[in-house]
Coordinates of C-alpha atoms and ligand atoms in Angstrom, one line a residue:
M1 CA -6.2 52.8 -76.4
K2 CA -5.2 56.2 -77.7
K3 CA -7.0 59.0 -76.0
Q4 CA -5.1 62.1 -77.4
M5 CA -6.3 63.9 -80.4
R6 CA -4.6 62.9 -83.6
K7 CA -4.1 65.3 -86.2
R8 CA -5.1 64.1 -89.8
V9 CA -2.1 62.3 -91.1
N10 CA -0.9 62.4 -94.6
P11 CA -1.4 59.0 -96.1
L12 CA 1.4 59.7 -98.7
S13 CA 4.9 58.4 -98.0
G14 CA 7.6 61.0 -97.0
W15 CA 9.1 60.6 -100.5
T16 CA 6.1 61.2 -102.3
V17 CA 5.2 63.9 -100.3
H18 CA 8.4 65.6 -100.8
R19 CA 8.1 65.2 -104.4
A20 CA 4.7 66.5 -104.6
V21 CA 5.6 69.5 -102.4
M22 CA 8.5 70.2 -105.1
M23 CA 6.0 70.1 -107.9
V24 CA 3.9 72.5 -106.1
L25 CA 6.7 74.8 -105.4
I26 CA 7.8 74.6 -109.0
A27 CA 4.2 75.4 -109.9
G28 CA 4.0 78.8 -108.6
F29 CA 4.0 78.5 -104.7
P30 CA 7.3 80.7 -104.1
I31 CA 5.1 83.8 -104.6
L32 CA 3.1 82.7 -101.5
L33 CA 6.1 81.6 -99.6
S34 CA 7.7 84.9 -99.9
G35 CA 4.8 86.7 -98.6
C36 CA 4.4 84.8 -95.4
P37 CA 5.6 86.2 -92.2
K38 CA 8.5 84.6 -90.4
N39 CA 8.1 81.4 -88.4
E40 CA 5.1 80.5 -90.2
T41 CA 6.1 77.9 -92.7
P42 CA 3.1 77.4 -95.1
Q43 CA 1.8 74.0 -95.6
P44 CA 0.9 73.6 -99.1
R45 CA -2.0 71.2 -99.5
V46 CA -0.9 68.3 -101.5
S47 CA -3.6 67.6 -103.8
M48 CA -4.0 64.3 -105.6
S49 CA -6.2 65.8 -108.4
N50 CA -4.4 69.3 -109.0
T51 CA -0.6 68.6 -108.8
P52 CA 1.3 67.8 -111.9
A53 CA 2.4 64.8 -110.3
T54 CA -1.0 63.3 -110.2
N55 CA -0.4 60.2 -112.5
S56 CA 2.9 59.1 -110.7
L57 CA 1.4 59.2 -107.3
P58 CA 0.1 56.0 -105.9
P59 CA -3.3 55.8 -105.0
I60 CA -4.5 56.5 -101.4
P61 CA -4.4 53.2 -99.7
T62 CA -7.6 52.5 -97.9
G63 CA -5.8 51.2 -94.9
F64 CA -8.8 49.5 -93.3
N65 CA -7.5 47.5 -90.5
G66 CA -9.5 44.3 -89.6
E67 CA -7.6 43.8 -86.4
R68 CA -8.5 47.4 -85.1
A69 CA -11.8 46.5 -85.9
M70 CA -11.8 43.2 -84.0
D71 CA -10.5 45.3 -80.9
H72 CA -13.8 47.6 -81.3
V73 CA -15.9 44.4 -81.2
R74 CA -14.2 43.1 -78.0
K75 CA -14.4 46.6 -76.2
Q76 CA -18.3 46.7 -77.1
I77 CA -18.6 43.0 -75.7
E78 CA -16.8 43.9 -72.6
I79 CA -19.2 46.7 -71.7
G80 CA -22.0 44.1 -71.7
P81 CA -25.5 44.0 -72.9
H82 CA -26.5 47.7 -73.8
P83 CA -30.2 48.3 -74.7
P84 CA -31.3 51.8 -75.0
D85 CA -31.1 54.1 -72.1
T86 CA -28.9 52.1 -69.8
P87 CA -25.5 53.1 -68.3
E88 CA -23.9 50.4 -70.4
L89 CA -25.1 52.1 -73.8
A90 CA -24.0 55.6 -72.5
R91 CA -20.4 53.7 -72.0
T92 CA -20.5 52.2 -75.6
R93 CA -21.6 55.7 -76.8
S94 CA -18.6 57.5 -74.8
Y95 CA -16.3 54.9 -76.4
I96 CA -17.5 55.6 -80.1
I97 CA -17.6 59.3 -79.6
S98 CA -13.9 59.3 -78.2
E99 CA -12.7 57.0 -81.0
L100 CA -14.3 59.2 -83.7
K101 CA -12.9 62.3 -82.2
S102 CA -9.5 60.8 -82.0
Y103 CA -9.7 60.3 -85.8
G104 CA -10.1 64.1 -86.3
L105 CA -13.6 64.0 -87.3
A106 CA -16.4 66.6 -86.1
V107 CA -18.9 64.6 -83.9
H108 CA -22.3 65.7 -82.6
S109 CA -24.9 63.6 -80.7
D110 CA -28.7 64.1 -81.0
D111 CA -30.6 63.2 -78.0
F112 CA -34.3 62.5 -78.3
T113 CA -37.2 60.8 -76.3
A114 CA -38.8 57.6 -77.7
A115 CA -42.2 56.3 -76.7
T116 CA -41.6 52.5 -76.4
P117 CA -43.7 49.5 -75.0
Q118 CA -41.3 49.9 -71.9
G119 CA -42.2 53.5 -71.5
E120 CA -40.3 56.8 -72.4
K121 CA -36.7 56.0 -73.2
K122 CA -33.8 58.6 -73.6
M123 CA -31.9 57.9 -76.9
V124 CA -29.0 59.3 -78.6
N125 CA -27.9 59.2 -82.2
I126 CA -24.1 59.9 -82.9
I127 CA -23.2 61.7 -86.1
A128 CA -19.6 62.3 -87.4
E129 CA -18.9 64.2 -90.4
V130 CA -16.3 64.2 -93.1
P131 CA -17.1 67.6 -95.2
G132 CA -17.0 67.2 -98.7
E133 CA -16.7 69.9 -101.7
T134 CA -20.7 69.9 -101.9
K135 CA -23.4 69.7 -99.4
D136 CA -24.5 66.3 -100.8
V137 CA -24.5 63.7 -98.1
I138 CA -23.9 60.2 -98.4
V139 CA -24.7 58.7 -94.9
V140 CA -23.0 55.4 -93.8
A141 CA -24.7 53.9 -90.8
S142 CA -25.2 51.3 -88.3
H143 CA -27.1 50.9 -85.0
Y144 CA -25.2 50.6 -81.7
D145 CA -27.9 49.4 -79.3
T146 CA -28.1 45.7 -78.4
K147 CA -31.4 44.0 -78.2
Y148 CA -33.1 43.9 -74.7
F149 CA -33.8 40.3 -73.6
K150 CA -35.3 39.9 -70.2
D151 CA -33.7 36.4 -69.5
M152 CA -30.8 36.2 -71.7
R153 CA -27.3 37.9 -71.6
F154 CA -27.1 39.0 -75.1
V155 CA -23.8 40.8 -76.3
G156 CA -24.4 41.0 -79.8
A157 CA -20.8 40.4 -81.3
N158 CA -22.3 40.7 -84.7
D159 CA -25.6 42.5 -84.1
P160 CA -24.3 45.2 -83.8
A161 CA -20.8 45.2 -82.6
S162 CA -19.2 44.2 -85.9
S163 CA -21.0 47.0 -88.0
V164 CA -20.2 49.5 -85.3
A165 CA -16.7 48.5 -85.4
T166 CA -16.5 48.5 -89.2
L167 CA -18.0 51.8 -89.2
L168 CA -15.6 53.3 -86.8
E169 CA -12.6 51.7 -88.9
I170 CA -14.1 53.4 -91.9
G171 CA -14.3 56.5 -89.8
R172 CA -10.6 56.4 -89.1
V173 CA -9.6 55.8 -92.8
L174 CA -11.7 58.9 -93.9
G175 CA -10.5 60.9 -91.3
S176 CA -6.7 60.2 -92.4
V177 CA -7.4 61.2 -96.0
R178 CA -6.2 64.9 -96.5
E179 CA -8.3 65.3 -99.8
K180 CA -11.6 66.6 -99.5
P181 CA -14.2 64.3 -101.0
K182 CA -16.5 65.4 -103.6
V183 CA -19.5 65.0 -101.3
T184 CA -19.9 65.1 -97.6
Y185 CA -20.0 61.6 -95.6
K186 CA -21.7 61.4 -92.6
L187 CA -21.1 58.4 -90.2
V188 CA -24.3 57.7 -88.1
F189 CA -24.9 55.4 -85.2
F190 CA -28.4 55.0 -84.5
D191 CA -29.9 54.2 -81.0
G192 CA -32.9 51.9 -80.5
E193 CA -33.0 49.8 -83.8
E194 CA -34.1 46.8 -82.1
A195 CA -37.6 46.2 -80.8
F196 CA -38.2 45.9 -77.0
C197 CA -40.8 43.2 -77.7
E198 CA -39.5 39.9 -78.4
N199 CA -40.1 40.0 -82.2
W200 CA -39.8 42.9 -84.7
D201 CA -43.5 43.4 -85.3
D202 CA -44.9 42.1 -81.8
C203 CA -45.8 45.5 -80.7
G204 CA -46.1 49.1 -82.0
S205 CA -48.8 50.5 -84.2
E206 CA -49.2 51.6 -87.7
G207 CA -46.7 54.7 -88.3
A208 CA -45.2 54.1 -84.8
P209 CA -43.4 50.6 -84.9
D210 CA -41.5 49.1 -82.0
N211 CA -38.1 49.4 -83.8
T212 CA -35.8 51.7 -85.7
Y213 CA -36.2 54.5 -83.2
G214 CA -33.1 56.2 -84.0
S215 CA -33.3 55.9 -87.7
R216 CA -36.8 57.4 -87.7
H217 CA -35.8 60.1 -85.6
Y218 CA -32.9 60.7 -87.9
V219 CA -35.2 61.0 -91.0
S220 CA -37.4 63.3 -89.1
Q221 CA -34.8 65.6 -88.3
L222 CA -33.8 65.8 -92.0
K223 CA -37.4 66.7 -92.9
E224 CA -37.4 69.4 -90.0
K225 CA -34.1 71.0 -91.4
N226 CA -35.1 70.5 -95.0
E227 CA -32.1 68.1 -95.6
V228 CA -33.8 65.3 -97.2
G229 CA -33.1 66.5 -100.8
N230 CA -29.3 66.7 -100.2
T231 CA -29.1 63.5 -98.3
R232 CA -28.6 61.4 -101.5
A233 CA -27.8 57.9 -100.2
L234 CA -27.6 55.7 -97.3
I235 CA -25.3 52.6 -96.9
L236 CA -26.4 50.7 -93.8
L237 CA -24.2 48.2 -92.1
D238 CA -25.8 45.4 -90.1
M239 CA -24.7 41.9 -89.2
M240 CA -21.7 41.9 -91.6
G241 CA -19.0 40.5 -89.5
Y242 CA -19.7 36.8 -89.6
K243 CA -16.6 34.7 -90.2
N244 CA -18.4 32.9 -92.9
L245 CA -19.5 35.9 -94.6
E246 CA -22.0 35.8 -97.5
L247 CA -24.1 38.8 -98.4
G248 CA -27.2 38.2 -100.5
R249 CA -29.1 41.3 -102.1
D250 CA -31.6 42.8 -99.7
T251 CA -34.8 43.0 -101.9
M252 CA -35.8 46.6 -100.3
S253 CA -32.4 48.2 -101.2
T254 CA -32.2 50.6 -104.2
R255 CA -30.7 48.5 -107.0
W256 CA -28.3 51.0 -108.7
L257 CA -26.5 51.6 -105.2
Q258 CA -26.4 47.8 -104.5
D259 CA -24.9 47.2 -108.0
I260 CA -22.2 49.8 -107.4
I261 CA -21.3 48.0 -104.1
W262 CA -21.6 44.6 -105.2
Q263 CA -19.4 45.3 -108.5
T264 CA -16.7 46.9 -106.3
G265 CA -16.7 43.9 -104.0
R266 CA -16.4 41.6 -106.8
S267 CA -13.6 43.6 -108.5
L268 CA -11.8 43.3 -105.3
G269 CA -11.9 39.8 -105.6
Y270 CA -14.8 39.1 -103.1
T271 CA -16.8 37.2 -105.5
D272 CA -17.9 34.6 -103.0
V273 CA -19.0 37.2 -100.6
F274 CA -21.2 39.5 -102.8
T275 CA -23.9 37.0 -104.0
D276 CA -26.9 37.3 -106.2
R277 CA -29.1 35.3 -103.9
P278 CA -32.0 37.6 -102.5
E279 CA -31.8 38.4 -98.9
G280 CA -35.3 39.0 -97.3
V281 CA -34.7 41.3 -94.2
G282 CA -38.3 42.6 -93.6
G283 CA -37.3 46.2 -92.3
D284 CA -34.1 47.7 -91.0
D285 CA -32.9 51.4 -90.4
H286 CA -32.9 52.0 -94.1
E287 CA -36.6 51.7 -94.2
P288 CA -37.3 55.2 -93.0
F289 CA -34.8 56.5 -95.6
L290 CA -36.4 54.7 -98.4
R291 CA -39.9 55.9 -97.3
A292 CA -38.4 59.4 -97.5
G293 CA -37.2 58.8 -101.0
I294 CA -33.5 58.3 -100.0
D295 CA -31.7 55.8 -102.1
S296 CA -30.4 53.0 -99.7
V297 CA -28.8 49.7 -99.5
D298 CA -28.5 47.4 -96.6
L299 CA -25.5 45.2 -96.1
I300 CA -26.7 42.4 -94.0
Q301 CA -26.5 38.8 -93.5
L302 CA -29.5 37.7 -91.6
N303 CA -30.8 34.3 -93.0
G304 CA -27.4 32.8 -93.2
Y305 CA -26.4 33.7 -89.5
P306 CA -27.9 31.0 -87.0
Y307 CA -26.7 33.0 -83.9
W308 CA -28.9 36.0 -84.7
H309 CA -30.6 37.2 -81.4
K310 CA -29.1 34.3 -79.4
A311 CA -26.8 34.1 -76.4
N312 CA -24.0 32.6 -78.6
D313 CA -23.8 35.9 -80.9
T314 CA -20.3 36.0 -79.5
V315 CA -16.8 37.1 -80.6
D316 CA -15.8 33.7 -81.9
K317 CA -18.3 34.1 -84.7
I318 CA -16.7 37.2 -86.0
S319 CA -13.6 37.8 -88.1
A320 CA -11.1 40.4 -89.0
Q321 CA -11.2 39.6 -92.5
S322 CA -15.0 39.8 -93.0
M323 CA -15.1 43.3 -91.5
R324 CA -12.1 44.3 -93.7
I325 CA -13.9 42.9 -96.8
V326 CA -17.0 45.1 -96.0
G327 CA -14.8 48.1 -95.0
E328 CA -12.6 48.0 -98.0
T329 CA -15.4 47.7 -100.4
V330 CA -17.7 50.5 -98.9
L331 CA -14.6 52.8 -99.1
A332 CA -14.0 52.1 -102.6
S333 CA -17.5 52.4 -103.4
L334 CA -17.9 55.8 -101.9
P335 CA -16.3 57.9 -104.8
K336 CA -18.3 55.8 -107.4
I337 CA -21.6 56.5 -105.8
A338 CA -20.5 60.3 -105.7
D339 CA -19.6 60.1 -109.3
H340 CA -23.1 58.5 -109.9
L341 CA -24.9 61.1 -108.0
A342 CA -23.0 63.9 -109.9
K343 CA -24.2 62.6 -113.3
Ligands
LIG1 ZN1 -30.6 42.6 -84.2

């Protein structure tokens, strides 16, 4: 595992960079060059949109690597079950944070205390930021806690290791793109999505459910900081790494957002994955966002996953390809969603 800080790398090949730099120089950079002090060779920002060479440059490859994502799944499973407020979840968190930092992303964590059926628990959301040209924000998120089971060793390969892994790999790709995106992207890892009681609705009360602790805290912070308005969309990943991946349309999700992702996935050739069957989820981390009026979509395969909350939600059920399909589709959808928001 790489531990050292990695600079943002230019995704363009040496030849195209050289050529683009030449075009930039021709376009008027000599004035800047001659004005610079010695030993400080200026690094012209190669812009995909502003250089005259735009049309001849290849598009930035998304570069999502499914094998890297598989590695992240294995690392989380090696740590063992990691419900909220355990040393194992702290280890998982350190892993996520050090990975995100190694991609050159700004990372911060938000600590809070949650009242649960098992008493007060310390929880921590992790937030990485890819600054854009505007303050408008698209959040891409996953929870990173595993569900607590008293008598079962539950490692959660699909729930949540695969979505955490996919979000990390999305972060790596976004961190490698030099061009500033139109809007700001926030990659958020929620603590405490899972219920402490056996079933989703067994405990808790009206307005204080026993689940989605991290996402509810996140939205409460948005309200406190007056940031609900500029948080324009949420893409939630949850249980999307099954080797027989087939995503239905979550019935709670915002239709236009879901449509963009479904159309993008199908245009990439994943017609069998992005199906039109309805997916009834009955609540997830997107619910607090929807309640706050933030358009949200959940990419989840709940009903077609027989190992959900079972001891055999293990690594053999997950595939690099499924995570790549979702990762590539989300990466390709982000600029389209930003365009839609700008209209
Ligand atoms: Zn779960």
